[in-house]
C-alpha positions as a Python dict, from the first residue, in 0.01 Angstrom:
ca = {
    (1, 'X'): (0, 0, 0),
    (2, 'X'): (17, 323, -192),
    (3, 'X'): (335, 521, -205),
    (4, 'X'): (356, 803, 45),
    (5, 'X'): (541, 1009, -214),
    (6, 'X'): (204, 1088, -373),
    (7, 'X'): (109, 1278, -61),
    (8, 'X'): (254, 1620, -133),
    (9, 'X'): (26, 1786, 121),
    (10, 'X'): (249, 1710, 420),
    (11, 'X'): (79, 1963, 647),
    (12, 'X'): (-256, 1802, 574),
    (13, 'X'): (-110, 1459, 631),
    (14, 'X'): (35, 1564, 965),
    (15, 'X'): (-294, 1721, 1062),
    (16, 'X'): (-480, 1405, 970),
    (17, 'X'): (-237, 1190, 1168),
    (18, 'X'): (-266, 1419, 1471),
    (19, 'X'): (-645, 1419, 1452),
    (20, 'X'): (-650, 1042, 1429),
    (21, 'X'): (-418, 1002, 1726),
    (22, 'X'): (-639, 1232, 1935),
    (23, 'X'): (-955, 1050, 1828),
    (24, 'X'): (-798, 712, 1900),
    (25, 'X'): (-704, 825, 2251),
    (26, 'X'): (-1061, 940, 2316),
    (27, 'X'): (-1242, 660, 2137),
    (28, 'X'): (-1326, 306, 2224),
    (29, 'X'): (-1181, -6, 2071),
    (30, 'X'): (-1345, -79, 1738),
    (31, 'X'): (-1396, 286, 1655),
    (32, 'X'): (-1086, 296, 1433),
    (33, 'X'): (-1278, 238, 1111),
    (34, 'X'): (-1529, 509, 1198),
    (35, 'X'): (-1250, 758, 1272),
    (36, 'X'): (-1062, 682, 949),
    (37, 'X'): (-1386, 703, 750),
    (38, 'X'): (-1477, 1040, 903),
    (39, 'X'): (-1128, 1174, 841),
    (40, 'X'): (-1130, 1063, 475),
    (41, 'X'): (-1470, 1222, 423),
    (42, 'X'): (-1363, 1548, 584),
    (43, 'X'): (-1049, 1563, 369),
    (44, 'X'): (-1267, 1498, 66),
    (45, 'X'): (-1473, 1807, 135),
    (46, 'X'): (-1160, 2014, 84),
    (47, 'X'): (-1056, 1800, -214),
    (48, 'X'): (-733, 1717, -38),
    (49, 'X'): (-658, 1387, -206),
    (50, 'X'): (-283, 1395, -122),
    (51, 'X'): (-372, 1397, 248),
    (52, 'X'): (-609, 1106, 187),
    (53, 'X'): (-322, 910, 30),
    (54, 'X'): (-113, 976, 343),
    (55, 'X'): (-408, 868, 556),
    (56, 'X'): (-440, 552, 347),
    (57, 'X'): (-73, 475, 408),
    (58, 'X'): (-131, 528, 781),
    (59, 'X'): (-424, 285, 772),
    (60, 'X'): (-200, 19, 621),
    (61, 'X'): (86, 83, 864),
    (62, 'X'): (-154, 69, 1160),
    (63, 'X'): (-311, -247, 1017),
    (64, 'X'): (-643, -92, 1101),
    (65, 'X'): (-960, -293, 1061),
    (66, 'X'): (-1158, -97, 808),
    (67, 'X'): (-1499, -118, 647),
    (68, 'X'): (-1646, -79, 302),
    (69, 'X'): (-1749, 271, 410),
    (70, 'X'): (-1385, 361, 470),
    (71, 'X'): (-1285, 227, 131),
    (72, 'X'): (-1572, 413, -36),
    (73, 'X'): (-1474, 740, 132),
    (74, 'X'): (-1112, 704, 18),
    (75, 'X'): (-1209, 610, -338),
    (76, 'X'): (-1457, 898, -360),
    (77, 'X'): (-1194, 1154, -261),
    (78, 'X'): (-941, 1012, -507),
    (79, 'X'): (-1199, 999, -787),
    (80, 'X'): (-1303, 1362, -727),
    (81, 'X'): (-935, 1453, -747),
    (82, 'X'): (-916, 1266, -1080),
    (83, 'X'): (-668, 1023, -932),
    (84, 'X'): (-817, 719, -1103),
    (85, 'X'): (-507, 499, -1081),
    (86, 'X'): (-473, 568, -711),
    (87, 'X'): (-841, 491, -660),
    (88, 'X'): (-805, 158, -838),
    (89, 'X'): (-487, 81, -646),
    (90, 'X'): (-661, 155, -316),
    (91, 'X'): (-948, -69, -418),
    (92, 'X'): (-709, -350, -509),
    (93, 'X'): (-516, -316, -184),
    (94, 'X'): (-827, -337, 28),
    (95, 'X'): (-966, -634, -164),
    (96, 'X'): (-632, -816, -131),
    (97, 'X'): (-656, -764, 244),
    (98, 'X'): (-997, -930, 249),
    (99, 'X'): (-1225, -626, 265),
    (100, 'X'): (-1558, -686, 94),
    (101, 'X'): (-1667, -381, -105),
    (102, 'X'): (-2037, -299, -126),
    (103, 'X'): (-2254, -143, -397),
    (104, 'X'): (-2162, 209, -288),
    (105, 'X'): (-1792, 125, -326),
    (106, 'X'): (-1844, 6, -682),
    (107, 'X'): (-2048, 318, -760),
    (108, 'X'): (-1758, 533, -638),
    (109, 'X'): (-1529, 355, -881),
    (110, 'X'): (-1752, 428, -1179),
}
């Protein structure tokens, strides 16, 4: 997992965690990946990569079942923030956990 210390945007991280908790309470089982993916994408619009790192840490702590779309969203935000090492670390972490990246994921890494 990535180090939470990279997440200097603590207000954004708290907001992301609160939004996830609310969505999880409202959602059905199995919607976890969709919620995390949507949150990562929305944080990417504001180029808030530190909050995405905090979200990534939360995903690992929660042992959430994620998809290639989630991984792609996280990598895209990190890449736009020029956080190449973090993007590669996220990729490695997900692959180690058995997630199978797709073509879009590899394109985000390039």
